[in-house]
């Protein structure tokens, strides 16, 4: 009896002491409080970065690769490759740490050193090291090998790594664009399906221009492009394999009015089909080729595009009087309007990140390319002009490409890219007029 | 037994029922709603600052009016010297009444000897003569006394006049003096019984830096206990903000809701350069945050040294800085 009593007493004493301790204990006061503040303003100017000439047995080849890296970074609008003439230090060896104080003087925040050359197996090899000039740390290093004819990819791959390491976003340089190449006079354009690297290099024509081609779209998973082709008055949907060059007819759809688009898993295609006076949205399973109606109104529902998770579809419809944007579940349920602004909304495209929807908006005589959140909030315009249309997202969801038509008899469409800040708008070099761009996913 | 039990149960039930009923209907006991008193909780240092602020504010207010309403102040003050000057006279009149009794007192003893003479002379004639003589004497005496009295009166009047003149002169002089220097702030203060403030002359410089000259009541000037005024704190923060601005490239390519806010903390050398490597106070492991933290670190390192005032080193020895790009993107 005595022992439990003693234990209990001891326990009670400990409890009381503990409570007292808890009451009297205070978090250690930080004696070194110092000065506090918040930085809300920085610079949107591009980050100064040094990309000296790469090393290699073939100096010109190495320099060409480093030039691709520098050009990619510069075009992103987020980096400012410094003039190589101002460089003090000559990089002689990739494996010895650079004297970073020499680069600090130039105010470069980062340094990309690299080497490029030909491997014995006939491929080309490139490697790089990314240095943080002010902390002195090596941030990234990697080695790539690609086919000899794809040597520019070495530069794109390295630029993507640098971009990702310094911005926290995935890069988009190792990508391609399919678009409609337009030649000839305005009233009798020759429209051909074309493809090129995102920087305009390596242009390839994929159709001969005997037929009218429209709205090419990349498959998110395979090297395939779906597009529409008019043979006479007959619209057809084709699937083109970019590696083999083989074309596959998906079907004849009389009265089809708008572009087919892949589902994120690449297994389905969603498009709109005219039926009677109305246009409705249908989904096609690419394996079974079976069609399924998703909307059924007396209005024109068109321009469908999947969300990146494949669960929802955004589309445009005039069911409420004017063209507005709507979102529904992938099975056609829970349709609701998300755009409520003035003007007419069209060509909605869901960002690969899922956060934003890009669109074309026609208002008071001009066309603007804008973005809004998936619930329709936070609408903002990125660029405005006489005729802007058909935005397409870079795979990282940070840059859009679209076409802009210039006025006049000699005018025509050209491709432009713009980032989400709206500040960095660039003309994309194409040999002739170009429209209807579609951005590929990242190549791997 | 049974009856008792039943009665007991019934009574208990009745009691319970009554209790239930009365307790339910009983008005809720509620304390009267206390009146709402607005209370501001402020720390001692805030109170000190508040007081400093009021004190300086008064000086600031007093200063500008000095220019135009100065004459008013002088006019208001001028009458005051008069009462002060007029106050002394009251004690002065007493001396005159004192003089008068002195002059009157000698008269009563004189009639007394005359009465003694009458008693001494028995003869009527003699008495009459003597009476006449005495009468004459008395008259003469009276005349003399009157003359003396008149003389004394004259003298007194003269003295009074002199005194009055003196007093008037004095008054005039004081008035003149008062009129001569009515703009003397010190004099006004003296008249108003205000102890002249040693810090009063330089307040013209005070408005720009109200607390600089005063400082804390306690503690070493470099000590941590010294409080920065809001404007001084703002100034220091402003220096850092504007200095870091061109070096800070927030990394997110277009922003978004997930843009992280990085808090860095670093020590400073007295020359304004960063001492060692800043520490991330709110570390996270995701890529976006890591990249944001690195961008903030680069900004601090690239923009070192920061041109902060050396005399405030105690306050910026360590800096804790949030890098929040959400308004930019």
XYZ file of C-alpha atoms in Angstrom:
773
model
C 0.000 0.000 0.000
C 2.750 2.349 0.973
C 4.593 1.943 -2.286
C 1.679 2.875 -4.572
C 0.863 5.759 -2.262
C 4.433 7.012 -2.476
C 4.415 6.542 -6.192
C 1.215 8.429 -6.511
C 2.572 11.245 -4.410
C 5.726 11.368 -6.464
C 3.677 11.313 -9.619
C 1.487 14.160 -8.369
C 4.541 16.156 -7.372
C 6.039 15.616 -10.811
C 2.763 16.623 -12.413
C 2.547 19.831 -10.387
C 6.159 20.665 -11.095
C 5.644 19.938 -14.743
C 2.639 22.228 -14.869
C 4.528 24.955 -13.095
C 7.444 24.472 -15.461
C 5.158 24.658 -18.454
C 3.620 27.842 -17.086
C 6.895 29.552 -16.353
C 8.759 28.332 -19.442
C 8.735 30.811 -22.236
C 9.993 30.492 -25.719
C 13.561 31.779 -25.791
C 13.396 35.392 -26.773
C 15.401 35.980 -29.877
C 17.857 38.550 -28.799
C 19.143 38.996 -32.340
C 15.884 40.297 -33.756
C 17.527 42.783 -36.062
C 15.894 44.526 -38.970
C 12.882 42.985 -40.681
C 11.365 43.838 -43.997
C 9.736 42.591 -47.152
C 10.996 42.790 -50.699
C 8.045 43.121 -53.022
C 9.825 44.699 -55.927
C 12.468 43.079 -57.994
C 13.351 43.346 -61.604
C 11.552 41.691 -64.467
C 14.633 42.257 -66.550
C 16.199 39.074 -67.849
C 18.804 37.380 -65.671
C 22.331 38.154 -66.880
C 23.948 34.853 -67.784
C 27.327 34.053 -69.298
C 27.452 31.367 -71.985
C 31.065 31.289 -73.191
C 31.973 29.258 -76.270
C 31.869 25.550 -75.589
C 35.058 23.518 -75.723
C 35.581 20.768 -78.263
C 37.897 19.240 -80.842
C 35.840 20.843 -83.567
C 35.752 24.412 -82.233
C 33.153 25.614 -84.735
C 30.781 22.816 -83.873
C 31.198 23.512 -80.157
C 30.594 27.208 -80.744
C 27.468 26.435 -82.796
C 26.048 24.354 -79.973
C 26.777 27.057 -77.408
C 25.121 29.591 -79.718
C 21.940 27.499 -79.781
C 21.977 27.459 -75.966
C 22.450 31.215 -75.735
C 19.784 31.925 -78.380
C 17.205 29.710 -76.648
C 17.819 31.386 -73.299
C 17.621 34.815 -74.866
C 14.363 34.112 -76.701
C 12.694 32.995 -73.490
C 12.883 36.594 -72.345
C 14.072 35.428 -68.927
C 17.798 35.462 -69.621
C 20.233 37.914 -71.063
C 23.305 36.124 -72.421
C 26.199 38.521 -71.968
C 28.385 39.697 -74.815
C 31.253 37.246 -75.137
C 33.620 40.077 -76.029
C 33.359 41.318 -72.440
C 34.465 38.021 -70.929
C 37.661 38.212 -68.917
C 38.274 34.577 -68.187
C 38.884 31.990 -70.878
C 37.339 28.670 -69.972
C 39.988 26.032 -70.717
C 38.871 23.056 -68.741
C 35.393 21.896 -67.807
C 36.602 20.041 -64.751
C 38.349 22.875 -62.931
C 36.036 25.300 -61.164
C 35.942 28.648 -62.941
C 37.301 31.768 -61.243
C 33.873 33.103 -60.387
C 35.084 36.514 -59.239
C 35.915 37.216 -62.891
C 32.273 36.603 -63.769
C 30.956 38.518 -60.772
C 32.570 41.629 -62.162
C 30.361 41.269 -65.234
C 27.312 40.920 -62.943
C 26.533 37.540 -64.483
C 24.334 35.621 -62.070
C 24.988 32.284 -63.727
C 27.652 30.736 -65.922
C 27.149 27.895 -68.422
C 30.322 26.126 -69.494
C 30.218 23.150 -71.839
C 31.854 20.862 -74.305
C 30.464 19.417 -77.541
C 31.865 16.985 -80.048
C 31.362 13.861 -82.082
C 31.330 10.489 -80.457
C 32.994 7.449 -82.097
C 29.563 5.915 -82.715
C 28.669 8.756 -85.094
C 26.403 10.561 -82.685
C 27.088 14.004 -81.289
C 27.682 14.525 -77.577
C 27.346 17.611 -75.438
C 27.829 18.253 -71.749
C 27.542 21.306 -69.587
C 27.999 22.685 -66.098
C 25.874 25.457 -64.645
C 27.487 27.632 -61.979
C 25.866 30.049 -59.570
C 28.307 32.929 -59.882
C 27.547 34.538 -56.511
C 27.212 31.498 -54.260
C 29.973 29.666 -56.103
C 27.967 26.470 -56.275
C 27.598 24.189 -59.261
C 23.853 24.003 -59.853
C 23.616 21.408 -62.591
C 25.641 19.293 -64.972
C 24.578 16.772 -67.580
C 25.683 14.983 -70.725
C 23.531 14.333 -73.812
C 23.987 12.384 -77.007
C 21.772 12.713 -80.110
C 21.890 11.776 -83.758
C 24.270 13.745 -85.929
C 21.501 15.422 -87.908
C 19.809 16.542 -84.721
C 22.877 18.307 -83.362
C 20.850 21.424 -82.546
C 18.977 19.377 -80.010
C 22.159 19.311 -77.912
C 21.807 23.045 -77.468
C 18.064 22.829 -76.808
C 18.521 20.077 -74.234
C 21.210 22.021 -72.383
C 19.139 25.224 -72.529
C 16.154 23.332 -71.089
C 18.263 22.165 -68.152
C 19.559 25.663 -67.482
C 16.044 27.109 -67.762
C 14.605 24.511 -65.418
C 17.353 24.874 -62.848
C 17.106 28.661 -62.714
C 13.337 29.182 -63.069
C 11.945 26.094 -61.393
C 9.779 25.426 -64.465
C 10.331 22.769 -67.064
C 11.920 24.007 -70.255
C 10.331 24.026 -73.685
C 13.254 24.432 -76.074
C 13.500 20.832 -77.229
C 10.114 21.024 -78.920
C 8.632 21.395 -82.378
C 5.839 23.360 -83.972
C 3.426 22.145 -86.649
C 1.693 24.915 -88.517
C 0.127 25.846 -91.826
C 2.669 27.261 -94.244
C 0.963 29.788 -96.532
C 2.349 30.899 -99.880
C 0.918 32.639 -102.897
C -1.417 35.622 -103.277
C -3.963 36.407 -100.606
C -6.989 35.269 -102.578
C -5.377 32.000 -103.691
C -3.197 30.775 -100.865
C -1.317 27.550 -101.055
C -1.664 26.023 -97.583
C 0.663 23.235 -96.582
C 1.236 21.384 -93.395
C 4.702 22.202 -92.071
C 6.828 21.437 -89.053
C 9.908 23.045 -87.542
C 11.858 23.345 -84.283
C 10.422 25.893 -81.859
C 13.173 28.345 -82.845
C 12.284 28.122 -86.542
C 15.106 25.803 -87.593
C 14.753 22.473 -89.418
C 11.639 23.343 -91.422
C 9.907 20.388 -93.044
C 6.813 20.371 -95.292
C 4.437 17.542 -94.522
C 1.884 18.003 -97.312
C 2.123 19.027 -100.920
C -0.433 21.813 -100.942
C -2.841 20.265 -103.370
C -5.453 20.067 -100.628
C -6.495 22.598 -98.059
C -5.198 21.645 -94.608
C -6.338 23.147 -91.319
C -5.872 22.980 -87.560
C -3.057 20.520 -87.015
C -2.758 19.210 -83.425
C 0.021 17.292 -81.747
C -0.651 14.096 -79.940
C 0.468 14.500 -76.341
C 1.981 11.042 -76.185
C 3.112 9.935 -79.611
C 4.834 11.534 -82.577
C 1.520 12.008 -84.309
C -0.374 14.958 -85.664
C -4.121 15.060 -86.252
C -5.352 17.557 -88.822
C -8.223 18.383 -91.115
C -7.984 18.213 -94.852
C -10.523 19.310 -97.421
C -10.596 17.285 -100.560
C -13.000 19.234 -102.648
C -15.747 20.138 -100.168
C -15.232 17.025 -98.145
C -13.558 17.550 -94.770
C -11.532 14.634 -93.454
C -9.559 14.045 -90.304
C -6.150 12.531 -90.785
C -3.614 11.187 -88.354
C -0.021 11.646 -89.487
C 2.848 9.745 -87.968
C 5.820 12.085 -87.945
C 8.445 9.370 -87.744
C 7.150 7.116 -90.467
C 5.362 9.816 -92.472
C 2.292 7.565 -92.732
C -1.177 9.118 -92.985
C -4.257 7.553 -91.525
C -7.811 8.641 -92.314
C -9.910 8.797 -89.160
C -13.168 9.386 -90.953
C -15.363 11.543 -93.162
C -17.452 13.969 -91.201
C -19.749 16.079 -93.328
C -20.222 19.528 -91.909
C -17.475 19.232 -89.345
C -16.554 22.701 -88.370
C -13.698 22.649 -85.981
C -10.417 21.090 -85.081
C -9.964 17.669 -83.673
C -7.920 17.567 -80.483
C -6.278 14.707 -78.647
C -7.122 13.660 -75.111
C -4.135 13.836 -72.732
C -3.671 10.094 -72.857
C -3.696 10.177 -76.654
C -6.469 7.567 -76.775
C -9.353 9.795 -77.819
C -10.063 12.753 -80.009
C -12.676 15.401 -79.306
C -14.146 17.555 -82.071
C -17.319 19.232 -83.231
C -19.691 17.995 -85.900
C -22.437 19.887 -87.663
C -25.792 18.196 -87.431
C -28.851 19.909 -88.819
C -28.616 23.563 -87.897
C -26.627 22.873 -84.769
C -23.062 21.898 -84.067
C -22.289 19.488 -81.291
C -19.217 18.153 -79.592
C -18.318 14.503 -80.039
C -15.587 12.288 -78.742
C -13.996 9.509 -80.762
C -12.157 6.554 -79.329
C -9.102 6.124 -81.534
C -9.058 2.362 -81.145
C -12.704 1.533 -81.613
C -13.415 4.598 -83.796
C -16.705 4.958 -81.948
C -18.323 8.362 -81.624
C -19.987 9.677 -78.495
C -22.000 12.881 -78.259
C -21.034 15.188 -75.417
C -23.322 18.190 -76.059
C -26.688 18.428 -77.700
C -28.205 21.865 -78.042
C -29.568 23.930 -80.892
C -26.543 26.168 -80.623
C -23.063 25.981 -82.074
C -20.790 24.168 -79.621
C -17.260 23.930 -80.903
C -13.520 24.284 -80.151
C -13.341 21.575 -77.478
C -10.116 21.054 -75.516
C -9.351 18.649 -72.659
C -7.947 19.666 -69.315
C -4.502 18.091 -68.757
C -5.982 15.523 -66.369
C -8.513 14.541 -69.045
C -11.444 15.003 -66.688
C -12.924 18.164 -68.135
C -13.405 19.828 -71.484
C -13.520 23.539 -72.250
C -15.394 24.654 -75.361
C -17.053 27.652 -76.922
C -20.779 27.998 -77.511
C -23.270 30.656 -78.581
C -26.105 29.063 -76.615
C -26.485 32.198 -74.489
C -26.554 34.559 -77.463
C -22.873 35.317 -78.005
C -19.791 33.134 -78.206
C -18.702 32.344 -74.672
C -16.552 29.727 -72.975
C -18.009 26.731 -71.147
C -16.563 23.891 -69.127
C -18.046 20.427 -68.748
C -16.986 17.076 -67.417
C -15.379 14.777 -69.980
C -18.610 12.799 -70.199
C -20.603 15.895 -71.113
C -22.191 16.453 -67.696
C -22.150 19.593 -65.546
C -21.861 22.118 -68.348
C -21.394 25.663 -67.098
C -20.361 28.969 -68.502
C -17.040 30.433 -67.308
C -16.609 33.624 -69.388
C -18.782 36.625 -68.688
C -16.877 39.524 -70.176
C -17.769 41.680 -73.123
C -16.864 40.493 -76.582
C -16.783 37.064 -78.197
C -14.573 34.307 -76.839
C -13.228 31.525 -78.996
C -10.473 28.908 -79.405
C -10.077 27.994 -75.730
C -6.951 25.979 -74.895
C -6.307 24.438 -71.523
C -2.776 25.000 -70.217
C -0.643 21.855 -69.826
C -0.259 22.945 -66.176
C -4.016 22.948 -65.714
C -4.171 26.360 -64.066
C -5.119 28.585 -66.998
C -7.188 28.620 -70.147
C -5.957 30.671 -73.087
C -8.430 32.073 -75.591
C -8.979 34.467 -78.445
C -11.348 37.331 -77.730
C -12.917 39.565 -80.321
C -13.865 42.923 -78.958
C -14.445 46.371 -80.471
C -12.746 45.637 -83.748
C -9.626 43.903 -82.510
C -8.581 40.449 -81.406
C -6.736 39.754 -78.224
C -5.056 36.686 -76.832
C -5.830 36.299 -73.141
C -5.785 33.872 -70.278
C -8.181 33.150 -67.431
C -8.216 30.655 -64.598
C -10.058 27.426 -65.176
C -13.034 28.784 -63.212
C -13.209 31.872 -65.418
C -11.689 34.269 -62.887
C -8.569 36.402 -63.305
C -9.038 37.128 -66.985
C -6.229 39.174 -68.507
C -5.086 40.063 -71.978
C -1.559 39.228 -73.077
C -1.525 40.825 -76.500
C -3.929 42.695 -78.709
C -4.025 43.500 -82.399
C -5.788 43.593 -85.735
C -6.155 39.840 -85.958
C -4.644 37.491 -83.393
C -5.846 33.936 -83.212
C -5.308 30.317 -82.299
C -3.156 30.269 -79.170
C -1.224 27.112 -78.408
C 0.667 26.374 -75.202
C 4.303 25.494 -74.809
C 4.527 22.235 -72.832
C 5.558 24.081 -69.671
C 2.437 26.260 -69.702
C 4.457 29.483 -69.520
C 4.596 30.545 -73.165
C 1.942 30.765 -75.864
C 2.297 30.802 -79.617
C -0.380 32.264 -81.904
C -0.678 33.818 -85.341
C -1.210 37.437 -86.146
C -2.472 38.644 -89.476
C -1.150 41.906 -90.859
C -3.418 44.278 -92.834
C -3.360 45.088 -96.481
C -3.123 43.225 -99.747
C 0.447 42.153 -99.044
C -0.404 41.244 -95.491
C -0.660 37.779 -94.091
C -0.336 35.669 -90.968
C 2.875 35.241 -88.992
C 3.654 33.267 -85.883
C 4.425 34.958 -82.582
C 5.243 33.740 -79.125
C 4.426 35.519 -75.910
C 5.078 34.592 -72.296
C 2.580 34.841 -69.472
C 3.940 38.173 -68.297
C 2.831 39.617 -71.619
C 6.152 41.438 -71.943
C 8.163 39.050 -74.044
C 6.555 38.881 -77.470
C 8.698 37.458 -80.277
C 8.199 36.866 -83.955
C 8.849 33.208 -84.769
C 10.899 33.011 -87.951
C 9.142 31.192 -90.800
C 10.107 31.251 -94.474
C 6.642 32.381 -95.603
C 3.329 33.288 -94.004
C 2.274 30.882 -91.305
C -0.892 30.191 -89.295
C -2.537 27.665 -86.957
C 0.512 26.726 -84.880
C 0.475 23.717 -82.571
C 3.211 23.196 -80.029
C 4.562 19.715 -79.510
C 5.199 18.165 -76.116
C 8.817 17.976 -74.980
C 10.766 15.444 -76.971
C 12.636 12.982 -74.868
C -45.050 1.077 5.186
C -46.518 1.160 1.709
C -48.505 4.260 2.390
C -45.433 5.975 3.752
C -43.429 4.993 0.704
C -46.150 6.209 -1.681
C -46.437 9.481 0.184
C -42.693 9.855 0.180
C -42.466 9.160 -3.532
C -45.324 11.517 -4.305
C -43.850 14.259 -2.216
C -40.454 13.809 -3.815
C -42.001 13.885 -7.253
C -43.939 17.004 -6.352
C -40.777 18.618 -5.045
C -38.874 17.671 -8.212
C -41.700 18.940 -10.404
C -41.831 22.180 -8.530
C -38.099 22.589 -8.728
C -38.117 21.894 -12.443
C -40.911 24.347 -13.032
C -39.561 27.143 -10.916
C -36.010 26.727 -12.156
C -37.228 26.854 -15.740
C -39.366 29.902 -15.194
C -36.822 31.618 -13.021
C -35.442 34.571 -14.814
C -31.939 33.927 -15.951
C -29.484 35.486 -13.647
C -27.507 37.737 -15.877
C -24.987 40.345 -15.012
C -25.792 43.735 -16.470
C -24.079 44.284 -19.768
C -20.854 46.072 -18.985
C -20.341 49.295 -20.778
C -17.895 48.988 -23.613
C -14.715 50.834 -22.942
C -12.331 51.231 -25.833
C -8.832 50.336 -24.762
C -5.684 50.595 -26.796
C -2.930 48.315 -25.618
C 0.404 49.946 -26.156
C 3.857 49.077 -24.992
C 5.999 51.292 -22.833
C 8.223 52.173 -25.745
C 5.192 53.138 -27.790
C 4.030 55.331 -24.959
C 7.422 56.959 -24.818
C 7.337 57.518 -28.530
C 3.822 58.852 -28.281
C 4.903 61.352 -25.676
C 7.911 62.364 -27.646
C 5.688 62.813 -30.580
C 3.288 65.067 -28.695
C 6.075 67.140 -27.332
C 7.634 67.732 -30.658
C 4.278 68.285 -32.228
C 3.623 71.158 -29.837
C 6.880 72.749 -30.742
C 6.110 72.332 -34.378
C 2.757 74.008 -33.912
C 4.142 76.819 -31.862
C 6.795 77.580 -34.364
C 4.973 78.576 -37.526
C 2.510 80.950 -35.786
C 5.488 82.777 -34.268
C 5.856 84.699 -37.476
C 2.446 86.313 -37.844
C 0.647 86.312 -34.526
C 3.742 87.540 -32.711
C 2.314 91.029 -32.107
C -0.787 89.432 -30.636
C 1.259 87.536 -28.180
C 3.100 90.721 -27.276
C -0.131 92.648 -26.865
C -1.562 89.981 -24.701
C 1.548 89.838 -22.637
C 2.035 93.584 -22.382
C -0.893 94.273 -20.023
C 0.528 91.716 -17.683
C 3.530 93.781 -16.683
C 1.135 96.524 -15.575
C -0.545 94.590 -12.814
C 2.846 93.439 -11.704
C 4.000 97.067 -11.548
C 0.764 98.223 -9.938
C 1.007 95.663 -7.227
C 3.745 97.418 -5.214
C 1.801 100.679 -4.558
C -0.708 99.222 -2.083
C 1.986 98.715 0.526
C 3.121 102.295 -0.012
C -0.011 104.159 1.083
C 0.346 102.989 4.702
C 3.387 105.214 5.281
C 1.232 108.328 4.753
C -1.374 107.497 7.390
C 1.527 106.873 9.749
C 2.840 110.392 9.132
C -0.546 111.985 9.875
C -0.925 110.674 13.422
C 2.531 111.927 14.191
C 1.490 115.465 13.255
C -1.806 115.402 15.126
C -0.586 113.952 18.381
C 1.228 117.057 19.678
C -2.026 119.120 19.739
C -3.943 117.500 22.613
C -1.231 118.140 25.290
C -1.345 121.908 24.613
C -4.853 122.644 25.894
C -4.014 120.952 29.160
C -1.536 123.602 30.444
C -4.187 126.294 29.702
C -6.665 124.587 32.016
C -3.990 124.466 34.737
C -3.409 128.277 34.532
C -7.128 129.010 34.959
C -7.217 127.025 38.120
C -4.202 128.794 39.543
C -5.583 132.429 39.080
C -8.310 133.290 41.607
C -9.194 136.707 40.591
C -12.016 137.152 38.178
C -10.342 139.966 36.353
C -7.216 138.327 36.410
C -9.092 135.302 35.480
C -10.793 137.188 32.697
C -7.558 138.822 31.619
C -5.762 135.693 31.966
C -8.650 134.023 30.313
C -8.401 136.507 27.484
C -4.663 136.150 27.440
C -5.067 132.444 27.571
C -7.688 132.761 24.932
C -5.272 134.779 22.890
C -2.528 132.368 23.664
C -4.795 129.575 22.780
C -5.810 131.256 19.559
C -2.217 131.985 18.850
C -1.341 128.513 19.751
C -4.128 127.259 17.596
C -2.971 129.481 14.788
C 0.550 128.246 15.212
C -0.637 124.755 15.355
C -2.763 125.323 12.278
C 0.224 126.788 10.583
C 2.342 123.863 11.597
C -0.440 121.653 10.549
C -0.700 123.458 7.247
C 3.033 123.231 6.836
C 2.956 119.575 7.683
C 0.028 119.174 5.334
C 1.948 120.939 2.617
C 4.941 118.856 3.353
C 2.843 115.754 3.193
C 1.249 116.827 -0.044
C 4.646 117.600 -1.441
C 5.909 114.264 -0.300
C 2.788 112.587 -1.690
C 3.233 114.381 -4.974
C 6.848 113.419 -5.027
C 5.998 109.867 -4.221
C 3.278 109.862 -6.784
C 5.639 111.358 -9.285
C 8.209 108.783 -8.422
C 5.619 106.072 -8.693
C 4.362 107.432 -11.995
C 7.878 107.669 -13.258
C 8.539 104.150 -12.210
C 5.326 103.012 -13.818
C 6.110 104.903 -16.972
C 9.612 103.498 -17.041
C 8.369 99.962 -16.572
C 5.714 100.428 -19.175
C 8.296 101.820 -21.510
C 10.519 98.897 -20.729
C 7.698 96.473 -21.286
C 6.932 98.212 -24.510
C 10.565 98.256 -25.500
C 11.038 94.471 -25.396
C 7.696 92.808 -25.911
C 9.135 90.336 -28.496
C 11.580 88.854 -26.099
C 10.448 85.278 -25.956
C 12.442 84.647 -22.813
C 10.772 87.560 -21.064
C 7.365 86.301 -22.009
C 8.274 82.935 -20.761
C 9.602 84.429 -17.590
C 6.396 86.345 -17.125
C 4.405 83.262 -17.791
C 6.540 81.530 -15.248
C 7.805 79.004 -17.805
C 11.247 77.658 -17.288
C 13.060 78.298 -20.554
C 13.808 75.014 -22.316
C 17.446 74.602 -23.173
C 16.413 72.592 -26.211
C 14.024 75.294 -27.299
C 16.270 77.404 -29.552
C 17.160 74.669 -32.051
C 13.679 73.257 -32.579
C 13.822 74.599 -36.112
C 15.849 71.502 -36.960
C 13.662 69.218 -34.954
C 10.762 68.752 -37.356
C 12.803 66.777 -39.868
C 14.250 64.359 -37.356
C 12.122 64.617 -34.309
C 13.559 61.749 -32.335
C 17.171 61.961 -33.402
C 18.178 64.596 -30.910
C 16.137 63.154 -28.106
C 16.787 59.461 -28.394
C 15.860 57.032 -25.720
C 15.720 57.935 -22.094
C 17.690 54.871 -21.158
C 20.331 52.648 -22.645
C 23.381 53.119 -24.758
C 22.923 54.890 -28.060
C 24.067 51.763 -29.900
C 22.167 49.436 -27.623
C 19.449 47.143 -28.767
C 16.954 48.720 -26.462
C 17.002 51.868 -28.503
C 13.812 52.048 -30.473
C 13.792 53.159 -34.058
C 11.048 55.535 -34.955
C 8.654 54.375 -37.632
C 10.160 56.788 -40.130
C 13.708 55.703 -39.376
C 12.725 52.086 -39.699
C 10.988 52.877 -42.948
C 14.081 54.674 -44.164
C 16.323 51.695 -43.445
C 13.862 49.325 -45.085
C 13.581 51.623 -48.054
C 17.348 51.655 -48.537
C 17.474 47.874 -48.578
C 14.417 47.540 -50.801
C 15.629 49.935 -53.431
C 19.147 48.527 -53.271
C 18.072 44.902 -53.719
C 15.498 45.658 -56.392
C 17.780 45.561 -59.457
C 19.543 42.411 -58.216
C 16.458 40.346 -57.512
C 15.146 38.387 -60.454
C 12.134 36.465 -59.140
C 12.407 33.201 -61.020
C 8.823 32.220 -61.812
C 8.315 32.643 -65.523
C 4.969 34.355 -65.334
C 3.977 33.781 -61.738
C 1.056 31.950 -60.308
C -0.655 31.249 -57.027
C 2.050 28.838 -55.922
C 4.815 31.434 -56.085
C 6.740 30.893 -52.845
C 7.767 33.626 -50.429
C 11.334 33.138 -49.204
C 12.562 34.554 -45.904
C 16.308 35.073 -45.640
C 18.293 36.055 -42.583
C 21.832 37.258 -42.667
C 24.407 39.146 -40.634
C 25.884 42.393 -41.792
C 29.343 43.812 -41.354
C 29.564 47.433 -40.246
C 30.631 48.419 -43.780
C 27.267 47.226 -45.112
C 28.539 44.034 -46.705
C 26.920 40.681 -46.091
C 28.689 38.649 -43.420
C 28.720 35.012 -44.453
C 25.966 33.265 -46.336
C 22.324 34.197 -45.683
C 20.170 31.476 -44.168
C 16.768 30.468 -45.464
C 14.381 30.836 -42.531
C 11.450 28.939 -44.013
C 13.079 26.106 -45.966
C 11.035 23.822 -48.168
C 12.216 20.981 -50.325
C 10.290 21.569 -53.545
C 11.985 22.784 -56.687
C 10.054 26.034 -57.005
C 10.994 27.061 -53.504
C 14.615 26.064 -53.900
C 14.884 28.107 -57.057
C 13.151 31.071 -55.427
C 15.491 30.844 -52.437
C 18.542 30.764 -54.698
C 17.323 33.813 -56.583
C 16.873 35.676 -53.295
C 20.339 34.596 -52.137
C 21.855 35.808 -55.396
C 20.113 39.158 -54.980
C 21.582 39.641 -51.507
C 25.049 38.545 -52.534
C 25.151 40.471 -55.767
C 23.928 43.679 -54.166
C 26.348 43.526 -51.213
C 27.375 45.967 -49.764
C 24.157 47.763 -48.894
C 24.691 51.485 -48.172
C 23.107 51.622 -44.724
C 23.873 54.422 -42.225
C 26.771 53.246 -39.990
C 25.395 55.038 -36.910
C 22.381 52.723 -36.969
C 24.505 49.584 -37.273
C 22.988 48.218 -34.067
C 19.680 48.012 -35.862
C 20.807 46.357 -39.057
C 23.415 44.002 -37.650
C 21.125 41.199 -38.675
C 18.535 41.462 -41.398
C 15.510 39.219 -41.864
C 14.001 39.795 -45.246
C 10.932 38.328 -46.981
C 11.145 38.026 -50.747
C 7.548 38.168 -51.929
C 7.205 38.416 -55.717
C 3.446 37.918 -55.845
C 2.658 41.547 -56.562
C 5.184 41.650 -59.369
C 3.986 38.750 -61.434
